[in-house]
Coordinates of N, CA and C in Angstrom, one line a residue:
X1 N 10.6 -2.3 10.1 CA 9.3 -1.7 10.4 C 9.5 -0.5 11.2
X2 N 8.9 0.7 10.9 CA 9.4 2.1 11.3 C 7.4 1.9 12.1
X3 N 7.4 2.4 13.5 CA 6.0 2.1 14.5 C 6.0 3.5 14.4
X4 N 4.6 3.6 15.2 CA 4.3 5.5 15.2 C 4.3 6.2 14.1
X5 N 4.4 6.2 13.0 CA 4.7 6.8 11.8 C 4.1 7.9 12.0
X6 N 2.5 8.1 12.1 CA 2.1 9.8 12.0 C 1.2 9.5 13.7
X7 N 1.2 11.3 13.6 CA 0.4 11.4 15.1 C -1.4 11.5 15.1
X8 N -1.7 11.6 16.1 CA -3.4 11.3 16.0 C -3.9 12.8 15.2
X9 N -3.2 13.4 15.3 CA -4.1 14.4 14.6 C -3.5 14.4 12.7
X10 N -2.7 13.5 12.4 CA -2.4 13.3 11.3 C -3.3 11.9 10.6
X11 N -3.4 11.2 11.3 CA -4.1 10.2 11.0 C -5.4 10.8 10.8
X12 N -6.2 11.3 11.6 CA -7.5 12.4 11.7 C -7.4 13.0 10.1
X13 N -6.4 13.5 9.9 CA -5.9 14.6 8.7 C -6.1 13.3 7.1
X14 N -5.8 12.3 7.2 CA -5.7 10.7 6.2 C -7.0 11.3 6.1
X15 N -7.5 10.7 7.0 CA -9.1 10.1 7.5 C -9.9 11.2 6.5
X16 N -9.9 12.1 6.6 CA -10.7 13.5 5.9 C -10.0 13.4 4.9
X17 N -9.0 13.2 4.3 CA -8.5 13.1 3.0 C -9.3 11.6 2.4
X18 N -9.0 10.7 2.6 CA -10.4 9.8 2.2 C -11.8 9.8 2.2
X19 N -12.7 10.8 2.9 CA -13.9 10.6 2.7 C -13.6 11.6 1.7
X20 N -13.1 12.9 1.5 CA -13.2 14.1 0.4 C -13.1 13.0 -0.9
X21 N -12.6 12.3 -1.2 CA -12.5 11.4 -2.1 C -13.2 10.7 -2.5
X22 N -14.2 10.1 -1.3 CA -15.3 9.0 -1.8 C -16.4 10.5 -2.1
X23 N -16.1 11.8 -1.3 CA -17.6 12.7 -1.9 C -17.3 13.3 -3.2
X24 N -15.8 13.1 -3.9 CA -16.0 13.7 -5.2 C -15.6 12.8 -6.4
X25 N -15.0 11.6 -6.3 CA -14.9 10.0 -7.2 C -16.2 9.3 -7.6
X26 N -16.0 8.8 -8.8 CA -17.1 8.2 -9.3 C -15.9 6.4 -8.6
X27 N -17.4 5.7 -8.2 CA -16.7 4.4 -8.0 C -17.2 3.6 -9.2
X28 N -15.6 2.7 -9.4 CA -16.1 1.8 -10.6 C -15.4 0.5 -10.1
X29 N -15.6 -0.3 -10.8 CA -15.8 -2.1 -10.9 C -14.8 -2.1 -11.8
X30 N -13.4 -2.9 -11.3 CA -12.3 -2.5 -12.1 C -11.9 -3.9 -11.9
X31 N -11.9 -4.4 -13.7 CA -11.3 -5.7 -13.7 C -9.9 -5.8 -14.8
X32 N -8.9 -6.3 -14.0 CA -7.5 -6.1 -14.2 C -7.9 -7.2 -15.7
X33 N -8.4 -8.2 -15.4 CA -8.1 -8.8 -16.8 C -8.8 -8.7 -18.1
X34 N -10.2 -7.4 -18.0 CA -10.6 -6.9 -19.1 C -9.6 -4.8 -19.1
X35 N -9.6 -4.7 -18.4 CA -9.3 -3.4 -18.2 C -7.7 -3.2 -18.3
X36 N -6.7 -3.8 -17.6 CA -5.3 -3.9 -17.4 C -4.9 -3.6 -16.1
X37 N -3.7 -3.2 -15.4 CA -3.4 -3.5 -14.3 C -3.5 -1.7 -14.4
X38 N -3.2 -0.6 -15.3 CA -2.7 0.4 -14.6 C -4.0 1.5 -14.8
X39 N -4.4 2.3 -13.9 CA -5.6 3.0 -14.3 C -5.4 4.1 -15.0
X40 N -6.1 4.9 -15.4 CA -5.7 5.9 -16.8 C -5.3 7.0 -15.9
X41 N -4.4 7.6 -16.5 CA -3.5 8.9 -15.7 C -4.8 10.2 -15.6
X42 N -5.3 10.5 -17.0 CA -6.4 11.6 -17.0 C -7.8 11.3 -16.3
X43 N -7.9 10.2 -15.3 CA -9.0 10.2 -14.6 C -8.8 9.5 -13.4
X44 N -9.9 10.5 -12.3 CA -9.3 9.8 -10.8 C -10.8 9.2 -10.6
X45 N -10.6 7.7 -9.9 CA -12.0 7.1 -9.6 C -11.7 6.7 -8.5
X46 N -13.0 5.8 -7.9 CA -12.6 5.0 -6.7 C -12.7 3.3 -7.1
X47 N -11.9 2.0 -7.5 CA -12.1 1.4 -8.4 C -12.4 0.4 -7.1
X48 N -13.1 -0.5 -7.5 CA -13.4 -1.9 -6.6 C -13.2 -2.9 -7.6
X49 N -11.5 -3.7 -7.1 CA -11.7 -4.4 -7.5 C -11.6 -5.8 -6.9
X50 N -12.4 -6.2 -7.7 CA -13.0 -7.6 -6.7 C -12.4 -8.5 -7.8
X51 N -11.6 -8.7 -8.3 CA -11.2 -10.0 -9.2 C -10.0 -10.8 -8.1
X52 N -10.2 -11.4 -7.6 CA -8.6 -11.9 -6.6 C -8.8 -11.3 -5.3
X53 N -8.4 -9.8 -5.8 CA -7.5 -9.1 -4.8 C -9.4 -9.0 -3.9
X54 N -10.0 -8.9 -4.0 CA -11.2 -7.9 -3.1 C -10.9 -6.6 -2.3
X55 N -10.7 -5.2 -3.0 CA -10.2 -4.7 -2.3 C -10.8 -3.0 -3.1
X56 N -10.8 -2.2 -2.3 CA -11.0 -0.8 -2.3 C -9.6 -0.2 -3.3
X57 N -9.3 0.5 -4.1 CA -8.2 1.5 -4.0 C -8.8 2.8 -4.7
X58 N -7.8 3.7 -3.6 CA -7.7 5.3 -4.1 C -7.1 5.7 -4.6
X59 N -6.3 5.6 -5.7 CA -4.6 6.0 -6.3 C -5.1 7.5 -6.6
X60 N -3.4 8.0 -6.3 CA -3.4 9.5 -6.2 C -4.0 10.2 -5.4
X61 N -4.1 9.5 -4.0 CA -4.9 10.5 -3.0 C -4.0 11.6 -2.3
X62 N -4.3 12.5 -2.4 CA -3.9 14.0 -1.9 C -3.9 14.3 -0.3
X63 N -2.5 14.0 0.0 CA -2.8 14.2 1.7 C -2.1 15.4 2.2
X64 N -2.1 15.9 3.0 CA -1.3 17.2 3.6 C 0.5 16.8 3.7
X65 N 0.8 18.2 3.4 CA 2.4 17.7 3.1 C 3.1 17.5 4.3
X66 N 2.1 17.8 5.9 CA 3.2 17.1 7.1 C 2.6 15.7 7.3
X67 N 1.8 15.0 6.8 CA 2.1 13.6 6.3 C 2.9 12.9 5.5
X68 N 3.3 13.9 4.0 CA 3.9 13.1 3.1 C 5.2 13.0 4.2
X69 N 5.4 14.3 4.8 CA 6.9 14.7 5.5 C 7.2 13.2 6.3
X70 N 6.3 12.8 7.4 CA 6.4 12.3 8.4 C 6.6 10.5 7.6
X71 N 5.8 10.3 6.3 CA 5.9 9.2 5.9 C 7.2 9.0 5.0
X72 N 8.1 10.2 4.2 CA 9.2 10.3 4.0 C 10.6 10.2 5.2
X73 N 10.0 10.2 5.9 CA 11.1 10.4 7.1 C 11.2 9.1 7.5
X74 N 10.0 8.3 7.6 CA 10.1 6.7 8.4 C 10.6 5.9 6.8
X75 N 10.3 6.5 5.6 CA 11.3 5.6 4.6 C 12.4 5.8 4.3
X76 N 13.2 7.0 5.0 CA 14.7 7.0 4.9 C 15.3 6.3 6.6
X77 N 14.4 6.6 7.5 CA 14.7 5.3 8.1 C 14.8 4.2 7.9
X78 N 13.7 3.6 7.5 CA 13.8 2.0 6.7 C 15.1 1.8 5.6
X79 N 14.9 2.9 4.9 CA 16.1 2.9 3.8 C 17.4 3.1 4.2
X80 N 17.7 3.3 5.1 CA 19.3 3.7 5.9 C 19.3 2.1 6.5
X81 N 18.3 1.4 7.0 CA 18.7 0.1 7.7 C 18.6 -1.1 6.6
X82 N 18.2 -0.9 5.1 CA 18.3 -1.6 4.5 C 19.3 -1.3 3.2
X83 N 19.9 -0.2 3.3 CA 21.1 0.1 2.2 C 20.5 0.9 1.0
X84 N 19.5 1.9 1.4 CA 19.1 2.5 0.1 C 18.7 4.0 0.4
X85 N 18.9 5.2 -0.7 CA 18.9 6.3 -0.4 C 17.2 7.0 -0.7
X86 N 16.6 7.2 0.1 CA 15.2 7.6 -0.4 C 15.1 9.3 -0.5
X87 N 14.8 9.0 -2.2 CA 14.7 10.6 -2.7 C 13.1 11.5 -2.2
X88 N 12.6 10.9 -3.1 CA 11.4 11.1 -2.5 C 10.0 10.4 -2.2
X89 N 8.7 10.9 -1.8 CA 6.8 10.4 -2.0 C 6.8 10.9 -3.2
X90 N 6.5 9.9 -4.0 CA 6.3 10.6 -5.7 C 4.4 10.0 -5.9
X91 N 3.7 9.7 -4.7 CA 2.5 9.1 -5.0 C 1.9 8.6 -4.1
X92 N 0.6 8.6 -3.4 CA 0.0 7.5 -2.2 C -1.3 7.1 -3.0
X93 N -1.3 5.6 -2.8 CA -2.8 4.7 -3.1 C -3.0 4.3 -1.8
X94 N -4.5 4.4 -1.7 CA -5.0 4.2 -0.6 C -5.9 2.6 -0.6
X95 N -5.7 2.0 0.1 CA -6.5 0.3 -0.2 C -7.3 0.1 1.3
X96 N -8.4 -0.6 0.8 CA -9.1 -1.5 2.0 C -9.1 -2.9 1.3
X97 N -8.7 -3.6 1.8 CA -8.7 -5.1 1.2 C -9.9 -5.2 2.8
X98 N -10.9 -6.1 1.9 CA -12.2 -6.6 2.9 C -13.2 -7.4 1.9
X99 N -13.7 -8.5 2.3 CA -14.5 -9.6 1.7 C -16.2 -9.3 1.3
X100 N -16.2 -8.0 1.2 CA -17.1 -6.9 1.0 C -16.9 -6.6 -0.3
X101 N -15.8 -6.6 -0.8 CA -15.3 -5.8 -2.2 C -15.5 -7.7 -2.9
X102 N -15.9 -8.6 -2.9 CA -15.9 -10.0 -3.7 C -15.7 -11.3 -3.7
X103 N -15.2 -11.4 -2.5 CA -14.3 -12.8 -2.1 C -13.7 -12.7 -1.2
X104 N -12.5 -13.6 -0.9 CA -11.6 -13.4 0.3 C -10.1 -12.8 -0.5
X105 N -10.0 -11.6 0.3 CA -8.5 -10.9 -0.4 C -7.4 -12.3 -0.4
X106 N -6.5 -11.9 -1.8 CA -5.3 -12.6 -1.1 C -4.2 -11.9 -2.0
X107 N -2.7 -11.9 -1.8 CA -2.0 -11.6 -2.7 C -0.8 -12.8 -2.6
X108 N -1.1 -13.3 -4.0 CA -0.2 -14.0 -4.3 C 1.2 -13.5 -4.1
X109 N 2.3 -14.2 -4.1 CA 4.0 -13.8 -4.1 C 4.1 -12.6 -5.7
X110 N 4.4 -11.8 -5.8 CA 5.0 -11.3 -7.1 C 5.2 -10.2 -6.9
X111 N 6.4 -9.6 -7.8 CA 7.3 -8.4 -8.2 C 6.4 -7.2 -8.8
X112 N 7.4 -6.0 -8.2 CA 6.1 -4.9 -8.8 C 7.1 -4.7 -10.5
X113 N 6.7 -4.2 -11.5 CA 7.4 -4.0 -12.7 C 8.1 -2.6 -12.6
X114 N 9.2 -2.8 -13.3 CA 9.8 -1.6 -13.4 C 9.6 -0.5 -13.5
X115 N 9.2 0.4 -12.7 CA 9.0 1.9 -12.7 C 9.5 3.0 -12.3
X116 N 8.8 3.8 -12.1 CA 9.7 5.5 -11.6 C 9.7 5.1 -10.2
X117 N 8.6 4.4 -9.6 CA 9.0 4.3 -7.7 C 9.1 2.7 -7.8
X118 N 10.2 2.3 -7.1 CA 10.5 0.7 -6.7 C 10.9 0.4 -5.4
X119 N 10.1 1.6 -4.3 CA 10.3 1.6 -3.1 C 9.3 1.7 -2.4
X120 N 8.3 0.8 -1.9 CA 6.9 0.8 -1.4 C 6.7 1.1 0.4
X121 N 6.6 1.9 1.2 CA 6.3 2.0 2.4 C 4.6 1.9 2.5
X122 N 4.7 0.4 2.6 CA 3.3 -0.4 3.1 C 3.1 0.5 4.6
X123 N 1.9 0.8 4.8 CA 2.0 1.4 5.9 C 0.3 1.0 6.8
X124 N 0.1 0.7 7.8 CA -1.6 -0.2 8.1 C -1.7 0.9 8.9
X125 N -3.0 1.7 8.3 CA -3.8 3.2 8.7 C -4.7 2.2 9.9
X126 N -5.4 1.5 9.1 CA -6.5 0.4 10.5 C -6.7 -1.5 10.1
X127 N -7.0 -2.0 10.8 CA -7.5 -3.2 10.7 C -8.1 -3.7 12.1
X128 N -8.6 -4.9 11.7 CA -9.5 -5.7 12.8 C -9.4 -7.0 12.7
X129 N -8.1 -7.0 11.8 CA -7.5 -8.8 11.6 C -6.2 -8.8 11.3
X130 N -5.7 -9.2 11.8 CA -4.3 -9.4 11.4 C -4.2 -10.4 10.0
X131 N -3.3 -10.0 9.4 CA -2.6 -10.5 8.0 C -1.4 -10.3 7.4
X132 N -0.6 -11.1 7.9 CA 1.4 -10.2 7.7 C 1.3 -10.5 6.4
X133 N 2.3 -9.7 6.4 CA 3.3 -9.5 4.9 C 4.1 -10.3 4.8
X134 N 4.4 -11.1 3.5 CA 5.7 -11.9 3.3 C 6.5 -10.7 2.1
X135 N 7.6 -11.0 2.6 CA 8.9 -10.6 1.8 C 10.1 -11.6 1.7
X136 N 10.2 -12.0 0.1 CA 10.6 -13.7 0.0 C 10.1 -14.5 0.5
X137 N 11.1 -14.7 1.9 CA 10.9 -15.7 2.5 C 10.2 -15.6 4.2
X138 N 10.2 -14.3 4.4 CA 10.1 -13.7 5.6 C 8.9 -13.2 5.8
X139 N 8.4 -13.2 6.8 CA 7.1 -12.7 7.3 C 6.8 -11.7 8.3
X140 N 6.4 -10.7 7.8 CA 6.2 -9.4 8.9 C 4.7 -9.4 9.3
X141 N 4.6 -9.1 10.9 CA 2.7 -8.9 11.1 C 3.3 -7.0 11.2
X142 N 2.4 -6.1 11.1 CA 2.1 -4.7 11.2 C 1.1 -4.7 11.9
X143 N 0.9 -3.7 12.9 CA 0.3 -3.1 13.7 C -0.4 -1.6 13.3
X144 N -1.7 -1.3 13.8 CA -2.0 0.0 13.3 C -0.8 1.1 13.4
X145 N 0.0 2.3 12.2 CA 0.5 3.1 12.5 C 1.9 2.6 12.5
X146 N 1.6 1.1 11.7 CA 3.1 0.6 11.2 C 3.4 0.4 10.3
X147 N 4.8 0.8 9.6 CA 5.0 0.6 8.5 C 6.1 -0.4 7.7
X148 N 6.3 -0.5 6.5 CA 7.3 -1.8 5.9 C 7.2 -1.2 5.0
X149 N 9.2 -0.8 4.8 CA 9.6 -0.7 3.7 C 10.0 -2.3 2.9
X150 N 9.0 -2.0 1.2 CA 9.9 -3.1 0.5 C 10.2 -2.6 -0.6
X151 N 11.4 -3.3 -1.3 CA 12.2 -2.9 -2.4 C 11.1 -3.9 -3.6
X152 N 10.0 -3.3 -3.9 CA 9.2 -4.5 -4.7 C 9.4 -4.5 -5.9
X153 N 10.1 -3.9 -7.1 CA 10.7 -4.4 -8.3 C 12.0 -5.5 -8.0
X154 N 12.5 -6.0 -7.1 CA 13.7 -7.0 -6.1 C 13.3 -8.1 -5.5
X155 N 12.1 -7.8 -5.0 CA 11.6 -9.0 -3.8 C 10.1 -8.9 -4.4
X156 N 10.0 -10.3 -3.6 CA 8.7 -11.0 -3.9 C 8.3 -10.5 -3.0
X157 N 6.7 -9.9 -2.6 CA 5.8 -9.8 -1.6 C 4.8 -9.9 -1.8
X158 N 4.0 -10.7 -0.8 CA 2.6 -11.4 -1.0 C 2.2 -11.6 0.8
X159 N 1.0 -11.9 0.6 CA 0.3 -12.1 1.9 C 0.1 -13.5 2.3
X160 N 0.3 -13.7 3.3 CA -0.6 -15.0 4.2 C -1.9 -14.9 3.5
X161 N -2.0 -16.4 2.7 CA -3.3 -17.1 3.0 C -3.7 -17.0 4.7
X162 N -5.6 -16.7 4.3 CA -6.4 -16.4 5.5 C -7.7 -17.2 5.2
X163 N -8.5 -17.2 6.5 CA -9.8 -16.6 6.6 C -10.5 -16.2 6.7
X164 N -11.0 -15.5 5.7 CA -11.9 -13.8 6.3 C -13.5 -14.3 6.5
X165 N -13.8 -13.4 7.7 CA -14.7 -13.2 8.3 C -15.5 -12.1 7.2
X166 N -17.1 -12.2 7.4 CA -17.4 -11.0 6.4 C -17.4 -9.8 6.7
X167 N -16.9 -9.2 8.1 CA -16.7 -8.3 8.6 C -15.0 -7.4 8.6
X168 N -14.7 -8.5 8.4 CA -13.3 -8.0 8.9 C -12.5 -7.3 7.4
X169 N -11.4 -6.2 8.0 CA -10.7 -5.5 7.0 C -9.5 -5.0 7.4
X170 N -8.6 -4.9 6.1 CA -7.1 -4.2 6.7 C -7.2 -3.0 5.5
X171 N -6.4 -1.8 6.3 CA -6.5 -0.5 5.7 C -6.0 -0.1 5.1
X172 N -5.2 -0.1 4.0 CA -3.4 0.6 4.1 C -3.3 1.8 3.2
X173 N -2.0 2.3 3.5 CA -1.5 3.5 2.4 C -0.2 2.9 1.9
X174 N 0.0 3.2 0.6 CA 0.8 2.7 0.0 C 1.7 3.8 -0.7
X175 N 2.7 4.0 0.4 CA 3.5 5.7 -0.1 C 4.7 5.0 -1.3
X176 N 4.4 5.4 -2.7 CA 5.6 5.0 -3.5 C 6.3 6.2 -3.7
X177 N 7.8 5.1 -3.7 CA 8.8 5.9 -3.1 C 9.8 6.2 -4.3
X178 N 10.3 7.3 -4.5 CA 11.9 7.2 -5.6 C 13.1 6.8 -5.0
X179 N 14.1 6.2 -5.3 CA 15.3 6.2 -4.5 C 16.4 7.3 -5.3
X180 N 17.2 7.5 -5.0 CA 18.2 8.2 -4.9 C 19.3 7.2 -6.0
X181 N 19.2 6.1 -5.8 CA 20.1 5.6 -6.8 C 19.1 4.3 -7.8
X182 N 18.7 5.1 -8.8 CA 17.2 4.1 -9.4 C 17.8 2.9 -10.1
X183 N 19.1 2.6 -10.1 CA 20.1 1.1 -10.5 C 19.7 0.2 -9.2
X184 N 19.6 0.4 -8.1 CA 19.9 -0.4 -6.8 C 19.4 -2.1 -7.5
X185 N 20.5 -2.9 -6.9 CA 20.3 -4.3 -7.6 C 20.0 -5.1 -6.1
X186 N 20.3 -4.6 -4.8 CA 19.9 -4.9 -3.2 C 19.1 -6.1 -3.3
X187 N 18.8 -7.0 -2.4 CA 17.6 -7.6 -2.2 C 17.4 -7.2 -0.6
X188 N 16.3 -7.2 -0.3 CA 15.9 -7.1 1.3 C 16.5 -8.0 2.1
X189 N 17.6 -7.5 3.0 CA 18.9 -8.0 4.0 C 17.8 -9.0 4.8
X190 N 18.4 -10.7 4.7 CA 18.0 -11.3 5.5 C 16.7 -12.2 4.5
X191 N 16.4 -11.7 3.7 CA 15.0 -11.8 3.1 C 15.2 -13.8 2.7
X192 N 16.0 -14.6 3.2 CA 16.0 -15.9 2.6 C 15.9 -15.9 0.9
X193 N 16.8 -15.2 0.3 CA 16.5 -15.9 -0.9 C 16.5 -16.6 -1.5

C-alpha cells in the first residue's frame, strides 16, 4: 500500500476532472449481461451500473499529467516491492460503488482477463465506510489517499461482504498499469495461495 499518493491540491485537480465529466457525458444504465463487460472504445458515457456491482464508472477520465506522474511513481513503488517493472498509466476509470446505484455493492473473488494493462493501482479518492480488499487470501483496509497495487490477470481480488447503509460510499480511481515485462507469471508475495 503506497499512503499520500497525491497532494491536496491534486486531489482538488481529480475532483474538477470528474465533475467536467458528469457536465459533458451522457449517463447510461449499463447491464453487463445484456450489454457485455467492455464499453465501446468510440463513445465516452457515464454508465451506472447497478446489476451486482451498484456502482458509478468513468472510464477514460482525463486527469492532469502531474497526477498521472504522482500515481505512476507510487506503482513503481508498489512494483519494486512486489517484483515487477512498471512501464506505464496507459488509462484511469473512475468508480463510486454506493447502494444509490441498485443494491448493495459487492465484488465477488475474480481475475481481470488478459489485456494490454494487468497491473491495477486501486487507489480510495473518498469514503465514509470502510470495505477492504481481498487479494487471494489476504485482506487490505485503504484509507483516503491510499493505494493497492494488484497483479489482477494473477490474483483473485474481491471485496468483503458488507452492510450498506443507504448513505454510505467508497470512491476510487483505478490507474491501469503496463508492466515492463507483459510475461510476468508472479503471484502477489505472501498472497496465501
Amino acid at each position: 500500500i503506497a499512503s499520500n499518493v497525491f497532494t491536496d491540491n491534486q486531489i482538488a485537480a481529480i475532483y474538477d476532472s470528474i465533475n467536467k465529466e458528469f457536465d459533458n457525458r451522457e449517463v447510461v444504465e449499463w447491464y453487463d449481461s445484456a450489454m457485455g463487460h467492455e464499453y465501446p472504445k468510440d463513445k465516452k458515457f457515464i454508465a451506472i451500473k447497478k446489476e451486482g456491482l451498484s456502482r458509478l464508472d468513468i472510464d477514460r477520465l482525463n486527469l492532469p499529467d502531474d497526477v498521472i506522474m504522482s500515481a505512476k511513481l507510487s506503482a513503481i513503488e508498489i512494483g519494486n516491492k512486489i517484483g515487477v517493472s512498471v512501464k506505464d498509466v496507459v488509462g484511469v476509470t473512475y468508480v463510486e460503488y454506493s447502494p444509490k446505484y441498485g443494491g448493495s455493492p459487492f465484488l465477488n473473488p475474480a481475475k481481470g482477463a488478459e489485456a494490454e494493462s494487468e497491473f491495477i493501482l486501486d487507489y480510495q479518492l473518498d469514503a465514509n465506510t470502510g470495505w477492504d480488499i481481498g487479494i487471494n487470501k489476504d485482506i487490505y483496509s485503504l484509507n483516503n489517499n491510499d493505494a493497492l497495487g494488484i497483479l489482477t490477470t494473477k490474483n483473485y481480488h474481491w471485496r468483503k461482504k458488507k452492510d450498506w447503509n443507504p448513505d454510505e460510499y467508497v470512491k476510487m480511481l483505478f490507474f491501469h498499469i503496463v508492466l515492463e515485462d507483459k510475461s510476468i507469471k508472479v503471484l502477489f508475495p505472501g498472497a496465501g495461495n
